[in-house]
Every structure is written in C-alpha cells, then in structure tokens.
XYZ file of C-alpha atoms in Angstrom:
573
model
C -43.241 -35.177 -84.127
C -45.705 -32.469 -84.717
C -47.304 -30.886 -81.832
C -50.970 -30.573 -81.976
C -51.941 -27.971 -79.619
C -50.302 -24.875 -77.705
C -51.379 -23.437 -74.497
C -54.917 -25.407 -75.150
C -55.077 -23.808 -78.486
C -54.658 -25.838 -81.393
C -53.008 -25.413 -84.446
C -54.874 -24.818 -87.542
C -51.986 -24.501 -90.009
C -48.421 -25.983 -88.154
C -45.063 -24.064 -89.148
C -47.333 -21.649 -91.676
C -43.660 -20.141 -92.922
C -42.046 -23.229 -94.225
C -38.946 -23.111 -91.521
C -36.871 -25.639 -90.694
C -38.739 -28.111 -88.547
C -37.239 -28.578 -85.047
C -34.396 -26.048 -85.666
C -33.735 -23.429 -82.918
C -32.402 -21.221 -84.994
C -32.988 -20.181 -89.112
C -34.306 -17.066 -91.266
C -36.595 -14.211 -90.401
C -39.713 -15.002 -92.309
C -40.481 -11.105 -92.018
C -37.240 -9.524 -93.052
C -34.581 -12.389 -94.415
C -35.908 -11.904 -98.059
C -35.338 -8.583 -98.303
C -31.827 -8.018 -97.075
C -28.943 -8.060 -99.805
C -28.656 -11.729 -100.766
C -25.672 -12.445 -99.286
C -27.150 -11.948 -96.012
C -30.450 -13.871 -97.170
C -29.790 -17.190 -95.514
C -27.853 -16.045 -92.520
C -29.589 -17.597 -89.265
C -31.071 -14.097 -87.803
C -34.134 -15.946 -85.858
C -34.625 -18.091 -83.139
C -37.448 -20.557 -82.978
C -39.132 -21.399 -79.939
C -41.320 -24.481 -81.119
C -42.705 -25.207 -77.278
C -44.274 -21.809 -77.368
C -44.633 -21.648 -81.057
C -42.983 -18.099 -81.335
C -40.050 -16.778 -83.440
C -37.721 -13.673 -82.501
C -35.613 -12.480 -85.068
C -32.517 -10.270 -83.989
C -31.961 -8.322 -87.031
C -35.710 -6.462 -87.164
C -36.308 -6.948 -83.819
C -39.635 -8.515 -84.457
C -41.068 -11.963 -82.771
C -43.487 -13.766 -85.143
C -46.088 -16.980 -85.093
C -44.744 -20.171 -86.238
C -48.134 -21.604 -86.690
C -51.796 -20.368 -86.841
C -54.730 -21.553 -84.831
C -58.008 -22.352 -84.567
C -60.812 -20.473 -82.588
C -60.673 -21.299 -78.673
C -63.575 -20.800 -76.593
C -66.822 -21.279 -79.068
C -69.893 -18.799 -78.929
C -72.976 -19.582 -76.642
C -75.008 -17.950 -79.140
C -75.648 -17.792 -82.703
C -74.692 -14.384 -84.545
C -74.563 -13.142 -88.305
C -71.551 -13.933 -90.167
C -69.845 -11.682 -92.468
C -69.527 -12.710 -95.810
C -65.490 -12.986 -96.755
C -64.735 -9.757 -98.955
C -64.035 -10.597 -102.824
C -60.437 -11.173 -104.395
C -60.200 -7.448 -105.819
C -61.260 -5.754 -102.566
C -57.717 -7.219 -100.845
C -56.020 -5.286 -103.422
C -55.905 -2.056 -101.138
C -51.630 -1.543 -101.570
C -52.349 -1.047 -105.443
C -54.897 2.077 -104.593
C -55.393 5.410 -102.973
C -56.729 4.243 -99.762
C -52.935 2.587 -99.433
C -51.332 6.475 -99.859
C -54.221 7.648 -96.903
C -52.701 5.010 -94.807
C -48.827 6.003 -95.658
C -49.700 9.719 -94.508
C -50.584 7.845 -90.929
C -47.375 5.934 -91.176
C -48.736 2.835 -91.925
C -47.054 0.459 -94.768
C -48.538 -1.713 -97.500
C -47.353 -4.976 -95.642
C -49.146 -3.744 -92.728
C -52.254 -3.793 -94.634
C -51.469 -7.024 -95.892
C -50.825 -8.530 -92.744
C -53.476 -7.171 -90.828
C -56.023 -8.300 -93.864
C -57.054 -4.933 -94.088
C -59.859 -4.484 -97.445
C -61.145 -1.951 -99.182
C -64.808 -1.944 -101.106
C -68.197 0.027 -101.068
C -70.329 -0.666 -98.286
C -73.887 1.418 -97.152
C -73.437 4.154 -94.426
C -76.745 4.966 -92.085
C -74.680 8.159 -91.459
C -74.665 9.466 -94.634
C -77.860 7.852 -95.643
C -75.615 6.126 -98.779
C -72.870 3.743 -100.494
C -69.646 4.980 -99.935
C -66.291 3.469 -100.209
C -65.055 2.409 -96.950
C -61.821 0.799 -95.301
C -62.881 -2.230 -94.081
C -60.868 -3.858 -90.797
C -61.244 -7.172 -90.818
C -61.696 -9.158 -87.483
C -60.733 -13.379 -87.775
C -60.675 -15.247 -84.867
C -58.685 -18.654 -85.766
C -59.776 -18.507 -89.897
C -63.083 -17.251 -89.333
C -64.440 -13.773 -90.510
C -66.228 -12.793 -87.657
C -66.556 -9.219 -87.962
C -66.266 -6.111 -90.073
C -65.303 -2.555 -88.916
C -66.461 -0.144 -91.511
C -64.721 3.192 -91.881
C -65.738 5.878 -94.812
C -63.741 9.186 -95.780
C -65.612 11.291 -93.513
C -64.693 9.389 -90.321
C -68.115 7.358 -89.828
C -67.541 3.620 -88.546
C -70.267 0.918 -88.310
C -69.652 -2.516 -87.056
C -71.163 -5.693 -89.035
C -75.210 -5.788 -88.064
C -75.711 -8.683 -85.671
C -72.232 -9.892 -85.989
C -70.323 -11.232 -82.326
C -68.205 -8.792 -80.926
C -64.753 -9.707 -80.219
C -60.980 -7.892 -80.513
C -59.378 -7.108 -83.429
C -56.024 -9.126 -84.121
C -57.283 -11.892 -81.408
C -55.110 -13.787 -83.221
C -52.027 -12.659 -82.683
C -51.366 -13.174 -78.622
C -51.905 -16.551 -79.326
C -48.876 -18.262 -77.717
C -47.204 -14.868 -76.049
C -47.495 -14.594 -72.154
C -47.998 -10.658 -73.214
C -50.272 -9.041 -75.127
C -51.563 -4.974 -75.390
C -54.922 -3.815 -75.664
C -55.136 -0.532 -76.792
C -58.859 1.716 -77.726
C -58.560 1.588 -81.987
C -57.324 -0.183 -85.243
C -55.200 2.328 -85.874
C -53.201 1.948 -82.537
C -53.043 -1.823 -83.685
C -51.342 -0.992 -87.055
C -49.269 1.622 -85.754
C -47.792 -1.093 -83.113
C -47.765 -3.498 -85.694
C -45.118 -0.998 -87.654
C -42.958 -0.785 -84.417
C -42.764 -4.607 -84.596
C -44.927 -4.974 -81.722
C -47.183 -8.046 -83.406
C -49.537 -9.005 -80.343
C -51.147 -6.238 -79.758
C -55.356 -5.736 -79.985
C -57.786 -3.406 -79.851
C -61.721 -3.556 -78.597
C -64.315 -3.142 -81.048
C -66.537 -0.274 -80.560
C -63.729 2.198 -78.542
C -64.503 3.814 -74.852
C -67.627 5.755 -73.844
C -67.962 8.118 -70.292
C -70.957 5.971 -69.429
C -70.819 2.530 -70.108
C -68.012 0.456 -71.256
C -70.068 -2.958 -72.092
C -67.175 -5.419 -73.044
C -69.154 -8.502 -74.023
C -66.266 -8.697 -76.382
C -63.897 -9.638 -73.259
C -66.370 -12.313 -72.240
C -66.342 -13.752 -76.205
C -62.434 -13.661 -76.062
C -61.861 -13.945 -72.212
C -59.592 -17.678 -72.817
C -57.247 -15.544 -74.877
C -56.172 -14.023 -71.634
C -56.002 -17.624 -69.277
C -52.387 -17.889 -69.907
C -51.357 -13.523 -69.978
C -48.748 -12.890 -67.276
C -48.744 -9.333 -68.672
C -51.675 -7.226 -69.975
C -50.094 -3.763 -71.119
C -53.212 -1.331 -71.103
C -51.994 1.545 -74.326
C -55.721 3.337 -74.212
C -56.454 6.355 -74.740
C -55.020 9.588 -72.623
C -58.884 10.821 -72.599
C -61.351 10.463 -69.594
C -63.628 7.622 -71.565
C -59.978 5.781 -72.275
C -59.539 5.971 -68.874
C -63.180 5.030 -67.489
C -62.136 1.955 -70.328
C -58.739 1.182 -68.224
C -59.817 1.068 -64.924
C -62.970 -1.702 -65.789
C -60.365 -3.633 -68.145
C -57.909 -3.660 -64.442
C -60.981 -4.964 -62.566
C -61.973 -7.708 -65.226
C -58.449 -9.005 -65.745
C -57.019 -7.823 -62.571
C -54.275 -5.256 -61.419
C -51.523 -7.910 -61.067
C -51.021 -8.429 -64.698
C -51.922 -5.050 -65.929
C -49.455 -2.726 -66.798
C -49.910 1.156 -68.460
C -48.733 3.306 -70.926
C -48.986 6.699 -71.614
C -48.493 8.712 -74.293
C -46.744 11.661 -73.323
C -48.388 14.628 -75.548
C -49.668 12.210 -77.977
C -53.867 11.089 -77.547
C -52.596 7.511 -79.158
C -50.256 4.874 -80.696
C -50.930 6.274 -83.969
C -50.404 9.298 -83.200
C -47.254 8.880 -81.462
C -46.048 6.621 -84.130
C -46.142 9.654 -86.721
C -44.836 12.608 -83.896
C -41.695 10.346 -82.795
C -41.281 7.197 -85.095
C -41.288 3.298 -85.082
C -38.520 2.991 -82.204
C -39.649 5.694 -79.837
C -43.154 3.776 -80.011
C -42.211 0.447 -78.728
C -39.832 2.010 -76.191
C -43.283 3.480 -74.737
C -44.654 -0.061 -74.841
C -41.425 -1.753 -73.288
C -41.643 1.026 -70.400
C -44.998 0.354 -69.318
C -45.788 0.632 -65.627
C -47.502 -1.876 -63.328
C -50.861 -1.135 -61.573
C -49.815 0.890 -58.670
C -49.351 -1.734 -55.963
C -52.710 -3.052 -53.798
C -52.806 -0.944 -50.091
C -50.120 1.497 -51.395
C -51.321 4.589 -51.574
C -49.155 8.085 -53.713
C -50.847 11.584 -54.073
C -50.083 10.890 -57.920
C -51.635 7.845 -57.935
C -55.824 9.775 -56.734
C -54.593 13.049 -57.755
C -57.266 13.102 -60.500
C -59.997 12.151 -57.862
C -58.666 14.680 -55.220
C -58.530 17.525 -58.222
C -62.398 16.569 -59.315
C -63.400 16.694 -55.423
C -62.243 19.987 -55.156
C -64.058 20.888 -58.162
C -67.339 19.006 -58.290
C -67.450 18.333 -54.045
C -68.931 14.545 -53.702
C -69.392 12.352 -56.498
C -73.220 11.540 -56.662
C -74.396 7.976 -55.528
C -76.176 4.834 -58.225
C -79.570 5.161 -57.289
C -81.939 2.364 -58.388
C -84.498 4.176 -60.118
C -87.376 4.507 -58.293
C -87.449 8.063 -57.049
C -89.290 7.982 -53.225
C -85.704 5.170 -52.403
C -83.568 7.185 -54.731
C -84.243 10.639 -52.628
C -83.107 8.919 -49.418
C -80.368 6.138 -50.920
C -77.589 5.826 -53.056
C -74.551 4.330 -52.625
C -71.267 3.820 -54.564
C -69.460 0.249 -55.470
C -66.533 -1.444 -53.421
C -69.105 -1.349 -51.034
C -71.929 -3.674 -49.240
C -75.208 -3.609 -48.155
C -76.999 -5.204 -45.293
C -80.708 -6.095 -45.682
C -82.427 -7.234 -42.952
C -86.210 -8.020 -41.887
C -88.648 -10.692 -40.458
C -89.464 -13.598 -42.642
C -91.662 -13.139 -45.330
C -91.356 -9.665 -45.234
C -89.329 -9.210 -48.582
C -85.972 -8.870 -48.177
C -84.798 -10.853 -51.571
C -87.477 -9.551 -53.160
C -86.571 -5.851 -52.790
C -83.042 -7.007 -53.454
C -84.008 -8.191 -56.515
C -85.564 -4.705 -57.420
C -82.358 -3.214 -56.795
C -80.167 -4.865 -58.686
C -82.504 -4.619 -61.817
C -82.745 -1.204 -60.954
C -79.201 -0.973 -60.990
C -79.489 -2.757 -64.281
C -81.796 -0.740 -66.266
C -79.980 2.503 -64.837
C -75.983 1.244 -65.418
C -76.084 -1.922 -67.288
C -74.834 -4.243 -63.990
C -74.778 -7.848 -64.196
C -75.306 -9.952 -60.855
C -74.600 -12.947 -59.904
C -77.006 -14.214 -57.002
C -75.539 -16.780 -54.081
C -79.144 -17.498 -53.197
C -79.712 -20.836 -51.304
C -82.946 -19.839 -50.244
C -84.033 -18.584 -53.627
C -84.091 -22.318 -55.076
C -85.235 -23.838 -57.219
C -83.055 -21.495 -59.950
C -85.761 -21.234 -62.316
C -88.497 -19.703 -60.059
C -85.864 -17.153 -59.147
C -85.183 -16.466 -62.597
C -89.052 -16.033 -63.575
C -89.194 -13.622 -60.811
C -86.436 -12.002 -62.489
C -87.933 -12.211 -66.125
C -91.097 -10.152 -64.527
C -89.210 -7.754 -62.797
C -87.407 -7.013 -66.149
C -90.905 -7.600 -68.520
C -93.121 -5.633 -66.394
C -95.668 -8.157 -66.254
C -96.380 -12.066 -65.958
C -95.747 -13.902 -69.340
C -98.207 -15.967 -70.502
C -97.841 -19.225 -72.217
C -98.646 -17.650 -75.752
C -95.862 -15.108 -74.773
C -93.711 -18.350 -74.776
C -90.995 -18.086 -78.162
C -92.550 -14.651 -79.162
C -90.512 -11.887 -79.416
C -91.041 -9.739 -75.909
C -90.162 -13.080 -74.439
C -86.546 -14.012 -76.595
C -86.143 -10.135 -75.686
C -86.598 -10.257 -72.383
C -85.158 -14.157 -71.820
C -81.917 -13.253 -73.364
C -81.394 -9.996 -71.366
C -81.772 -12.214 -68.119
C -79.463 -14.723 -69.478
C -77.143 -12.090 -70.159
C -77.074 -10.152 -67.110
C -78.120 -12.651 -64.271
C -75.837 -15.553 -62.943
C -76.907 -18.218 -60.660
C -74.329 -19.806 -58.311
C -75.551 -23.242 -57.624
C -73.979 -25.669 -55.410
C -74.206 -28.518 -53.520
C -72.764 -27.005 -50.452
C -72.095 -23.168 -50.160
C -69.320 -21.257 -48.096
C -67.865 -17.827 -48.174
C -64.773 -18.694 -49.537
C -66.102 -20.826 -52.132
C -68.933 -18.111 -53.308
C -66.358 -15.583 -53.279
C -64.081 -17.095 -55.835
C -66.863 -17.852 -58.262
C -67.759 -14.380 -57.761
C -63.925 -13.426 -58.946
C -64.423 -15.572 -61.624
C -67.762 -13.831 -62.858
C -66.229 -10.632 -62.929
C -62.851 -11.958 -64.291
C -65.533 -13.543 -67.345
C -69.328 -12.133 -67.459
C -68.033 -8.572 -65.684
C -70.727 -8.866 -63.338
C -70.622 -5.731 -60.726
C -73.133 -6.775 -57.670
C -73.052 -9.936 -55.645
C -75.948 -11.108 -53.655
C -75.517 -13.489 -50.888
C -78.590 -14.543 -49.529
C -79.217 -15.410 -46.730
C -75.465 -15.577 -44.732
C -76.027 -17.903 -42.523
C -76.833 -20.524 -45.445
C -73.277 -19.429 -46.561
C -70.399 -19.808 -44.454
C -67.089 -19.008 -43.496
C -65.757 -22.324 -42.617
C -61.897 -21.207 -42.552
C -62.666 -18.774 -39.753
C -61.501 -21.172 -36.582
C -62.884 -18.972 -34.051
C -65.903 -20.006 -31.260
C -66.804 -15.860 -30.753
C -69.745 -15.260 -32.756
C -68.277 -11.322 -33.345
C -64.663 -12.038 -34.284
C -66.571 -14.575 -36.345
C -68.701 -11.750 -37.426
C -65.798 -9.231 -38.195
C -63.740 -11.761 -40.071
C -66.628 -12.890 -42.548
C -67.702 -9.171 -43.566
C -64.047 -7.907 -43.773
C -63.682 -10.662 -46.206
C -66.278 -9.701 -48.101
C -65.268 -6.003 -48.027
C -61.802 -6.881 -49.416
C -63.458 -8.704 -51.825
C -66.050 -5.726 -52.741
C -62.790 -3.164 -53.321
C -60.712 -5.817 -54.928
C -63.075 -5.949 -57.837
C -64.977 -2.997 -57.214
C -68.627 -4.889 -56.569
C -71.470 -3.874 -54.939
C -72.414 -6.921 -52.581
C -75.858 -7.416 -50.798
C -75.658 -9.301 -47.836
C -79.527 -10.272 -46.561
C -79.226 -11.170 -42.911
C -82.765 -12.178 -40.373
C -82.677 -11.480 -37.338
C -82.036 -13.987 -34.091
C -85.294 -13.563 -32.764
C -88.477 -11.367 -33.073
C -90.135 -9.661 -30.297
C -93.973 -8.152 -29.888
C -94.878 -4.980 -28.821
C -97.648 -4.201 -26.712
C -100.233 -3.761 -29.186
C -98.954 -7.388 -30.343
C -97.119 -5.869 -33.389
C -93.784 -7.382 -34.155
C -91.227 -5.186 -33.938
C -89.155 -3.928 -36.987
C -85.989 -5.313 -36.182
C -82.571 -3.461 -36.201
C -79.156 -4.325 -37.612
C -78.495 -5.412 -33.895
C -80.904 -7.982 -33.883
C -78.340 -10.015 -36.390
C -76.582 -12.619 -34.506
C -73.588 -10.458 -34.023
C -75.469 -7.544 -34.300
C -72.654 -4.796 -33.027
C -70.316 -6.125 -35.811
C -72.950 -5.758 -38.379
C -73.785 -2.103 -37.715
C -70.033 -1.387 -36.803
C -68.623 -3.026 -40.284
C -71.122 -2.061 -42.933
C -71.181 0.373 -45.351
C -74.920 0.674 -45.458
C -78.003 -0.962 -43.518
C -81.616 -1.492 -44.953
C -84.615 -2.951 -43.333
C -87.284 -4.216 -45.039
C -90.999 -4.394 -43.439
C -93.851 -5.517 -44.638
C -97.291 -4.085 -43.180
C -100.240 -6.824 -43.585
C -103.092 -4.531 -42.395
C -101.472 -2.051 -44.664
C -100.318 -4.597 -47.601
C -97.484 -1.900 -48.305
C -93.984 -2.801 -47.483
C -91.245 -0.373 -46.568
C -87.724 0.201 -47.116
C -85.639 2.258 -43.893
C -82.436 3.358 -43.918
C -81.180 1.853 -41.076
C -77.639 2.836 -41.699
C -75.553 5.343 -44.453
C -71.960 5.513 -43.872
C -71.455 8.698 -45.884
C -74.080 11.317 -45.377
C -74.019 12.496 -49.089
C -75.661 9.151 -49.675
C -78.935 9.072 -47.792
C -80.664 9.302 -44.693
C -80.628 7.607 -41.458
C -83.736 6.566 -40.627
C -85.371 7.605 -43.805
C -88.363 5.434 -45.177
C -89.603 4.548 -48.365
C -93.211 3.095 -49.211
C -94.611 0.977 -51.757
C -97.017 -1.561 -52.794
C -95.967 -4.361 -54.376
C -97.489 -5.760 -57.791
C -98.075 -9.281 -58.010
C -97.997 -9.467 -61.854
C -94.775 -7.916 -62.268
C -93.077 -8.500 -58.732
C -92.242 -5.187 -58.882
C -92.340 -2.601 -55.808
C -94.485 0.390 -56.967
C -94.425 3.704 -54.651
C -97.371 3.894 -52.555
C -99.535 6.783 -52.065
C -99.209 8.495 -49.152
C -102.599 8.428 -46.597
C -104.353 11.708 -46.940
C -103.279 12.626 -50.418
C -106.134 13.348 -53.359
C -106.245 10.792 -56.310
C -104.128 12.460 -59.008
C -102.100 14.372 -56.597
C -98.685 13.819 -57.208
C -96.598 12.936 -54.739
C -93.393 14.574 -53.290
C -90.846 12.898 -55.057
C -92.790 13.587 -58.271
C-alpha cells in the first residue's frame, strides 16, 4: 500500500523513477543506464521506502524516491514568478552550458537543478541582458528566480518570498548542508552530495536577515545534522554563527575549505571526491562550557587589535553616550509604578530595531490587552498616532506589517519562567527574534525552583535566564518594582535602587546591567540612570539621561537641559 506522507511531508508524485515498488534493492535511477549493458540491470541501489531515500553503491549517490509537496504554507501573499518557456530549459544545447563546464559543472547538473537560461532586465546595467536564471521550487511551485548576467550582477524576483534554493532536496534526509551560493549547491551536487542548499541573497558584515529560514524553518524539524559549508570570509562567518543560534549548536556541524573561499571553488582546485570528503569530515560546534584558545582565537586576535568591541546603543544619543551593552546579556529595569519602565523598554527595543534589525518577543502580563501594546508599538515605530483615515493606507500596511514582522506577543493563560523561556527558544529557533522582555517578574515565575529563601530563589531564576541569554545569544529585559517605596523629607519618593527588588543583593550581584527609570511630575520629564554597567567600556554608573515624553508618538524625546538658550544645541549634539 502506498504511503501518503513522509516525515509530515506528503508526497506529490510517489516512486517518481518507476522502481520496483516495495523492493529493497533494484537499479540506480542516476547511473544504471549508462553503464555497459550488461551491467544495466544489476541491483546497485538500495531502497529505503520508510524514509523514501535511495543509495546506490556503484556512484555513491543517495537519491529521492518520491517528490513532495510544499510544507509549511506562507502567512503572506507574495509575487509569483511566471514558469520560464520550453526553449529557455534548453541551456545544455548552448554556450551558457560550456561557462558552466569551465566551473566544473555538467549538463545533467543543469538539468537536475532546473537551471534556465533567457533575457531578463538588469537595474545594474540599466538593460536586457541574457542571464542564467536559478530556479527556486518549493514542492512544484516556482517560487523564486535568481538572476545572474555575464558581468556578475544578480537580482532576485521583485516581491517574490524568499526561501533556499534546492529546499527540495533534504526532504526525507536527517542531514542536509547549507552553504552561502548556487554555485556551492551545483558543485556539491557533482560530488553526489544531493541535499545540500543554499540561502538566497548570500552573507553581509551587518545584517544577516534570514526571513528565508523562518519561510522554510519545518524543513529543518526532523535535521539531526545541519553541516554549515559557508563561506571562509568574515560575512560567511557573521552568516554561521546566527544560522548556529537559530538552529542550534547541537546539530550544527562545519566545514572549511582549506585554501579554497568555496565548494565551487574547491570542486575545480581538488575534484568531485576530495569535495565530499570535506563534507563527510565536518566538525561539530565546539562543545557548550568547553572552552580551546583555537576555538576565540579570532576574538582574542581582534582584541588585541581593535581593544573593546563597541556596545548596540539604541539610538538616541544623550542614553547612547552613557549605555550600550552587548547580547547574551540582561538588563534590569526598575522604578515606581507609573513611572515608565515598559514604556522606555519599549523604546529600546525599537531602538534596537531601527539600528540592527532585532525582533522581540514581549512576556508582558501587565502589558494586556495585546493590541493596546501593539498600538503603542505601531506609534513608537510611525512616529505619530494613526488616525482612522490612516486605517488601510499605505504608511499604515507599512508600518502594520513591520510590527507584525518584528514584534511577538507571548500570551498565556498562566505564565512561568520555564514556560516563557521555551517559547522564547522557539522564537529564535523560528522568527530569529534577538531580545526578550519579561515584564514584570513577579507575574512570571519560576515554579520548579523548590526553595523558601527569597535569594537562592533570586539567584536560581536570573541564572536561568542568563543561560538562556548566552545559549541563544539574546538580549533579555527583565522589569522588576520595587518591595516598597519610601518618602524623603521634602515628601518626595525616593528613586529606588536595584536593592529595593525583593531580593535586592541578588539582583545587583547577578546582572549584567541595572536601569532605573523615574518619572518627575513637577518636571513632566522622566529619566533614565545607570544604576549598574558590568563592563566599564559600556557606560556609566550613575549616569542620567533626560527626556520628555511625546504623547502622540509614545516616544521619549531628549529634554533640554534647564538654563540652556532655545536653539542651543545640546551636549550630545
């Protein structure tokens, strides 16, 4: 009886080769045809049915038995590609095919990896030219286009989804390899190395956005093994290390090169063979906790160099000239009700966003209902307060689906640490958010911690945190009031400390940073102090920063300073 689906995938097209049904062993669909006809029908592969994979022992080349259909549909709607016509698949019959020999790569490559060929507009040479065209399918649908011309110029398909090219092919293998190009793909591909797939748009220094991950993340649910074959170069590597922290370091495995900057490359200096022996010799993740000189010898080489690597700042310059911080880290935010802790959070973290394009994901009992939270969000990001003839125009789809995009609400029915902190896993594992917000902690609990002393209870909860926060190097906000708030003589309260936390020793003792913020009613300013900066090229101790806040916007504006003439700019200026 035919099987329907395979690892929650389901087949599109079942046994595509025509093989014996149910047979564990048979013909190489690849290579049986093409060895001297005696040998044509001997029984060179075996057939693995359950998993739907072949292995054939005379090319040394696995293979799908069946094909499949898309898993894991888009939440939003994007331009499709148009299927290229018939004579455009005819690239082994013309010159393009002999470019693609000189890189090593065969006609049946081409044919198998549905590369086209066909004339296609260029903004960087301003005209038509005749381009390669990779083609990227996910089940039987064209869902991209990667456009390459003579000179070396690429363009991706306007408003098309972003996803890997060859998705594909992992289907049904417990392995797969990412590497940075197309090229890398085919060159694998010609080392028998089928399930192997490369991102989209290659590696930058700055910011590696892989919303094609979070379009293909089910691809990876059932990957014991993710072999990382990027790029030797410092944006391939910037690429590696967020690809470890999405997917995590226990199935990630690397390869390197040697001399070589790629596959492809290494394909052509040492041949098919020598290629997949670099691919079967990959390396785990160095281990978690286990530290070699080799392994941060790159990091202690640029310290020498460059001295301290220079904090994320938020972007508003009076904070950003007395805080910064780095990620794996957390931040405690304290101050009286009302006084604006979540609010200042939230300026942060779309500070954060504007500056490095972080996603959050908000543990926010207190911030409920969701969508008030979100508004406040929507202004942050806008700038202003919509209107209701803003509603369905274009600022407001603009600024609506960068929220939805980059914000994530954890709503439940009943919080706790342990709870928030796997969704938070999950997030990164599948949105590739990089700051958590749990607000307030007391709302959220650590219900596995058995103890009755409020600071082991204390040290437990924010050392799980911080394990968390290096795990999957994220910058967590923890907003914490205070027990109680005290008067001073002039009848003033009192800005509280990170001691006034119930466990307050713990909280100064364990975190990486403390902020306090204050609000002044005479005043109607609020400020921001450092209460805390663990390593002094960060900030200031004790530092303040001043602003008003705008009700339109919600955002935090630097104040003024008393004294100073209108127009005079300020220090930070």
């Amino acid at each position: 009886m035919q099987t329907t689906e395979i690892n929650g995938f389901l087949i599109d097209e079942f046994n595509q080769y025509g093989l014996k049904e149910g047979k564990t062993q048979g013909i190489c669909p690849l290579c049986s045809h093409d060895r001297q006809p005696k040998n044509q029908k001997a029984q060179c592969a075996s057939y693995d049915w359950e998993r739907g994979l072949g292995t054939c022992h005379n090319c040394s080349t696995s293979f799908q038995l069946h094909t499949y259909q898309r898993k894991g549909a888009s939440e939003k709607e994007y331009v499709r590609p148009t299927s290229p016509p018939a004579d455009e698949w005819n690239i082994p019959q013309t010159k393009v095919a002999e470019w693609f020999k000189t890189r090593g790569i065969s006609a049946q490559t081409l044919i198998d990896l549905k590369i086209s060929e066909g004339p296609e507009y260029m903004p960087q040479t301003g005209k038509t030219e005749n381009t390669i065209k990779f083609n990227y399918f996910m089940g039987d649908q064209l869902i991209n286009v990667k456009y390459r011309d003579g000179r070396k110029n690429f363009k991706l398909y306007k408003g098309a989804e972003k996803v890997f090219y060859n998705i594909n092919s992992i289907v049904g293998y417990d392995t797969c390899i990412i590497t940075e190009g197309e090229m890398d793909v085919l060159a694998l591909h010609e080392a028998g190395i089928k399930n192997a797939i490369s991102v989209p748009n290659g590696a930058t220094l700055t910011n590696n956005n892989l919303d094609y991950l979070d379009n293909c993340i089910d691809y990876f649910e059932d990957k014991e093994k993710v072999i990382l074959a990027v790029d030797q170069d410092d944006a391939g590597q910037m690429l590696q290390q967020e690809l470890i922290r999405r997917l995590g370091a226990e199935v990630c495995f690397l390869v390197t090169f040697e001399d070589c900057k790629d596959a492809n490359e290494y394909l052509l200096k040492y041949g098919k063979e020598k290629l997949a022996e670099r691919i079967t010799k990959a390396r785990p993740v160095p281990l978690e906790n286990v530290t070699t000189f080799k392994d941060i010898e790159d990091e202690v080489t640029d310290f020498v160099k460059n001295g301290f690597k220079p904090g994320y700042q938020i972007g508003l310059q009076n904070f950003d000239d007395i805080f910064s911080t780095y990620t794996g880290q957390f931040i405690t935010v304290t101050g009286i009700p009302s006084s604006g802790k979540s609010d200042f959070v939230d300026q942060m973290v779309v500070g954060y966003n504007a500056n490095y394009g972080w996603k959050t994901a908000f543990a926010s009992p207190e911030n409920a209902p969701t969508y008030l939270h979100a508004h406040k969000l929507m202004r942050k990001t806008w700038g202003d307060m919509p209107t209701r003839s803003d509603i369905g125009g274009g600022k407001w789809n603009q600024v609506a689906e960068h929220v939805n995009d980059n914000y994530f609400f954890i709503d439940m029915d009943k919080y706790s640490l342990e709870s928030v902190l796997r969704k938070g896993a999950e997030l990164v594992k599948r949105k590739g958010i990089k700051c958590l917000v749990i607000d307030p902690f007391n709302k959220i609990r650590d219900i596995d911690c058995k103890t009755e002393d409020v600071n082991r209870y204390t040290m437990e909860y924010l050392t799980k945190i911080e394990m968390f926060c290096k795990k999957y190097d994220v910058l967590t906000f923890i907003v914490a009031h205070p027990t109680k708030m005290y008067k001073d003589s002039n009848g003033k309260i009192e800005e509280p400390t990170m001691y006034n936390i119930k466990g307050g020793g713990e909280w100064y003792d364990a975190s990486y940073h403390g902020i306090l913020v204050h609000r002044d009613y005479e005043a109607k300013t609020v400020k921001a102090k450092i209460l805390k900066v663990k390593f002094q090229n960060l900030g200031e101790n004790g530092a303040e920063a001043h602003f008003k806040w705008e009700p339109k916007s919600g955002r935090f504006i630097p104040h003024v300073l008393p004294g100073m003439a209108e127009g005079e700019k300020m220090p930070w200026e």
